[in-house]
Amino acid sequence: MRSLLLACIAALSLAGCEKSTETSITRTTANGVDTLYSKRTVVDGVARFECIASRSGQCHYLLLDPSCNPDAACAKPPLRSFAVAMGATQQFKDLPTGFRQCVSDVQKEQCHRD
């Protein structure tokens, strides 16, 4: 009985260590040179945005409601609009699960193209 109890405790402790992780990478190049290289990681509800490279020196982000599609117009305004300098990161912990994003080397008012 004692062995069963220890096995259950060990299994529960391992389950508690598992983290929810999501990663998204956006990368564009021209003539073999990165024009935009961005990495977004969401771990246990904390979203971290990293601007690795950008020809403008900044990665510009628009964060959208989960119901919005970055490729189409959306009636809801962006959740956040911000820029991250190349080599820097920014993080938020108050974003809704399933939020959408678009990232560019220039500031945009909307994600989709007309």
PDB file of C-alpha atoms in Angstrom:
ATOM      1  CA  MET A   1       0.000   0.000   0.000  1.00  0.00           C
ATOM      2  CA  ARG A   2       2.835   2.358   0.847  1.00  0.00           C
ATOM      3  CA  SER A   3       4.443   1.768  -2.587  1.00  0.00           C
ATOM      4  CA  LEU A   4       1.158   2.569  -4.313  1.00  0.00           C
ATOM      5  CA  LEU A   5       0.852   5.811  -2.363  1.00  0.00           C
ATOM      6  CA  LEU A   6       4.425   6.837  -3.285  1.00  0.00           C
ATOM      7  CA  ALA A   7       3.787   6.021  -6.945  1.00  0.00           C
ATOM      8  CA  CYS A   8       0.633   8.176  -6.932  1.00  0.00           C
ATOM      9  CA  ILE A   9       2.457  11.093  -5.315  1.00  0.00           C
ATOM     10  CA  ALA A  10       5.285  10.823  -7.872  1.00  0.00           C
ATOM     11  CA  ALA A  11       2.808  10.768 -10.782  1.00  0.00           C
ATOM     12  CA  LEU A  12       0.925  13.791  -9.445  1.00  0.00           C
ATOM     13  CA  SER A  13       4.114  15.775  -8.925  1.00  0.00           C
ATOM     14  CA  LEU A  14       5.212  15.107 -12.510  1.00  0.00           C
ATOM     15  CA  ALA A  15       1.818  16.192 -13.849  1.00  0.00           C
ATOM     16  CA  GLY A  16       2.097  19.441 -11.895  1.00  0.00           C
ATOM     17  CA  CYS A  17       5.422  20.281 -13.570  1.00  0.00           C
ATOM     18  CA  GLU A  18       4.050  20.154 -17.101  1.00  0.00           C
ATOM     19  CA  LYS A  19       3.661  23.632 -18.592  1.00  0.00           C
ATOM     20  CA  SER A  20       1.373  24.769 -21.376  1.00  0.00           C
ATOM     21  CA  THR A  21       3.612  26.167 -24.139  1.00  0.00           C
ATOM     22  CA  GLU A  22       2.936  27.674 -27.564  1.00  0.00           C
ATOM     23  CA  THR A  23       5.567  29.125 -29.921  1.00  0.00           C
ATOM     24  CA  SER A  24       5.138  31.128 -33.125  1.00  0.00           C
ATOM     25  CA  ILE A  25       7.968  32.328 -35.357  1.00  0.00           C
ATOM     26  CA  THR A  26       7.601  34.908 -38.127  1.00  0.00           C
ATOM     27  CA  ARG A  27      10.582  35.266 -40.432  1.00  0.00           C
ATOM     28  CA  THR A  28      11.005  37.032 -43.766  1.00  0.00           C
ATOM     29  CA  THR A  29      14.172  37.473 -45.796  1.00  0.00           C
ATOM     30  CA  ALA A  30      15.349  39.397 -48.846  1.00  0.00           C
ATOM     31  CA  ASN A  31      18.540  38.426 -50.673  1.00  0.00           C
ATOM     32  CA  GLY A  32      19.413  36.068 -47.827  1.00  0.00           C
ATOM     33  CA  VAL A  33      19.134  38.773 -45.143  1.00  0.00           C
ATOM     34  CA  ASP A  34      16.468  38.792 -42.433  1.00  0.00           C
ATOM     35  CA  THR A  35      14.021  41.652 -42.930  1.00  0.00           C
ATOM     36  CA  LEU A  36      11.885  40.448 -40.016  1.00  0.00           C
ATOM     37  CA  TYR A  37      12.501  37.725 -37.450  1.00  0.00           C
ATOM     38  CA  SER A  38      10.141  37.547 -34.492  1.00  0.00           C
ATOM     39  CA  LYS A  39       9.433  34.874 -31.904  1.00  0.00           C
ATOM     40  CA  ARG A  40       6.350  34.686 -29.692  1.00  0.00           C
ATOM     41  CA  THR A  41       6.150  32.234 -26.831  1.00  0.00           C
ATOM     42  CA  VAL A  42       3.180  31.722 -24.533  1.00  0.00           C
ATOM     43  CA  VAL A  43       3.923  29.733 -21.377  1.00  0.00           C
ATOM     44  CA  ASP A  44       1.171  29.237 -18.816  1.00  0.00           C
ATOM     45  CA  GLY A  45      -0.671  32.372 -19.945  1.00  0.00           C
ATOM     46  CA  VAL A  46       2.369  34.671 -20.142  1.00  0.00           C
ATOM     47  CA  ALA A  47       3.060  35.859 -23.703  1.00  0.00           C
ATOM     48  CA  ARG A  48       6.637  36.865 -24.517  1.00  0.00           C
ATOM     49  CA  PHE A  49       7.432  38.743 -27.740  1.00  0.00           C
ATOM     50  CA  GLU A  50      11.040  38.778 -28.949  1.00  0.00           C
ATOM     51  CA  CYS A  51      12.286  40.893 -31.850  1.00  0.00           C
ATOM     52  CA  ILE A  52      15.345  39.079 -33.165  1.00  0.00           C
ATOM     53  CA  ALA A  53      15.807  41.094 -36.387  1.00  0.00           C
ATOM     54  CA  SER A  54      14.008  43.845 -38.287  1.00  0.00           C
ATOM     55  CA  ARG A  55      15.185  46.037 -41.147  1.00  0.00           C
ATOM     56  CA  SER A  56      13.542  49.027 -39.406  1.00  0.00           C
ATOM     57  CA  GLY A  57      15.110  48.194 -36.039  1.00  0.00           C
ATOM     58  CA  GLN A  58      11.718  47.386 -34.491  1.00  0.00           C
ATOM     59  CA  CYS A  59       9.088  44.665 -34.687  1.00  0.00           C
ATOM     60  CA  HIS A  60       5.575  46.136 -34.707  1.00  0.00           C
ATOM     61  CA  TYR A  61       2.835  43.928 -33.264  1.00  0.00           C
ATOM     62  CA  LEU A  62      -0.941  43.985 -33.450  1.00  0.00           C
ATOM     63  CA  LEU A  63      -2.656  41.569 -31.078  1.00  0.00           C
ATOM     64  CA  LEU A  64      -6.183  40.586 -32.046  1.00  0.00           C
ATOM     65  CA  ASP A  65      -9.214  39.081 -30.380  1.00  0.00           C
ATOM     66  CA  PRO A  66      -9.336  35.271 -30.789  1.00  0.00           C
ATOM     67  CA  SER A  67     -12.415  35.643 -33.039  1.00  0.00           C
ATOM     68  CA  CYS A  68     -10.521  37.844 -35.523  1.00  0.00           C
ATOM     69  CA  ASN A  69      -8.618  36.567 -38.531  1.00  0.00           C
ATOM     70  CA  PRO A  70      -5.380  38.436 -39.312  1.00  0.00           C
ATOM     71  CA  ASP A  71      -6.117  38.056 -43.047  1.00  0.00           C
ATOM     72  CA  ALA A  72      -9.502  39.806 -42.941  1.00  0.00           C
ATOM     73  CA  ALA A  73     -11.095  42.946 -41.535  1.00  0.00           C
ATOM     74  CA  CYS A  74     -12.390  42.612 -37.958  1.00  0.00           C
ATOM     75  CA  ALA A  75     -15.030  44.749 -36.265  1.00  0.00           C
ATOM     76  CA  LYS A  76     -13.191  44.490 -32.940  1.00  0.00           C
ATOM     77  CA  PRO A  77     -10.260  46.832 -32.336  1.00  0.00           C
ATOM     78  CA  PRO A  78      -6.818  45.338 -31.654  1.00  0.00           C
ATOM     79  CA  LEU A  79      -6.226  44.187 -28.085  1.00  0.00           C
ATOM     80  CA  ARG A  80      -2.779  45.806 -28.139  1.00  0.00           C
ATOM     81  CA  SER A  81      -0.514  47.610 -30.550  1.00  0.00           C
ATOM     82  CA  PHE A  82       3.162  47.952 -29.612  1.00  0.00           C
ATOM     83  CA  ALA A  83       6.714  47.871 -30.914  1.00  0.00           C
ATOM     84  CA  VAL A  84       9.713  45.951 -29.598  1.00  0.00           C
ATOM     85  CA  ALA A  85      13.247  47.094 -30.413  1.00  0.00           C
ATOM     86  CA  MET A  86      15.500  44.617 -32.179  1.00  0.00           C
ATOM     87  CA  GLY A  87      17.235  42.466 -29.563  1.00  0.00           C
ATOM     88  CA  ALA A  88      14.610  43.211 -26.912  1.00  0.00           C
ATOM     89  CA  THR A  89      11.551  41.429 -25.536  1.00  0.00           C
ATOM     90  CA  GLN A  90       8.217  42.411 -24.052  1.00  0.00           C
ATOM     91  CA  GLN A  91       5.722  40.280 -22.187  1.00  0.00           C
ATOM     92  CA  PHE A  92       2.068  40.397 -21.155  1.00  0.00           C
ATOM     93  CA  LYS A  93       0.071  38.132 -18.890  1.00  0.00           C
ATOM     94  CA  ASP A  94      -3.434  39.509 -19.371  1.00  0.00           C
ATOM     95  CA  LEU A  95      -4.158  38.376 -22.954  1.00  0.00           C
ATOM     96  CA  PRO A  96      -7.097  36.087 -23.768  1.00  0.00           C
ATOM     97  CA  THR A  97      -6.407  32.468 -24.632  1.00  0.00           C
ATOM     98  CA  GLY A  98      -6.147  32.025 -28.389  1.00  0.00           C
ATOM     99  CA  PHE A  99      -5.351  35.664 -29.208  1.00  0.00           C
ATOM    100  CA  ARG A 100      -4.102  36.285 -32.741  1.00  0.00           C
ATOM    101  CA  GLN A 101      -1.187  38.411 -33.883  1.00  0.00           C
ATOM    102  CA  CYS A 102       0.442  39.986 -36.850  1.00  0.00           C
ATOM    103  CA  VAL A 103       3.943  41.397 -36.820  1.00  0.00           C
ATOM    104  CA  SER A 104       5.709  43.658 -39.283  1.00  0.00           C
ATOM    105  CA  ASP A 105       8.847  45.764 -39.605  1.00  0.00           C
ATOM    106  CA  VAL A 106       6.590  48.825 -40.021  1.00  0.00           C
ATOM    107  CA  GLN A 107       3.660  50.043 -37.936  1.00  0.00           C
ATOM    108  CA  LYS A 108       0.218  49.078 -39.254  1.00  0.00           C
ATOM    109  CA  GLU A 109      -3.304  49.975 -38.230  1.00  0.00           C
ATOM    110  CA  GLN A 110      -4.658  46.584 -39.304  1.00  0.00           C
ATOM    111  CA  CYS A 111      -3.213  43.210 -40.215  1.00  0.00           C
ATOM    112  CA  HIS A 112      -4.897  42.395 -43.496  1.00  0.00           C
ATOM    113  CA  ARG A 113      -4.035  43.976 -46.792  1.00  0.00           C
ATOM    114  CA  ASP A 114      -6.668  45.875 -48.754  1.00  0.00           C
TER     115      ASP A 114
END
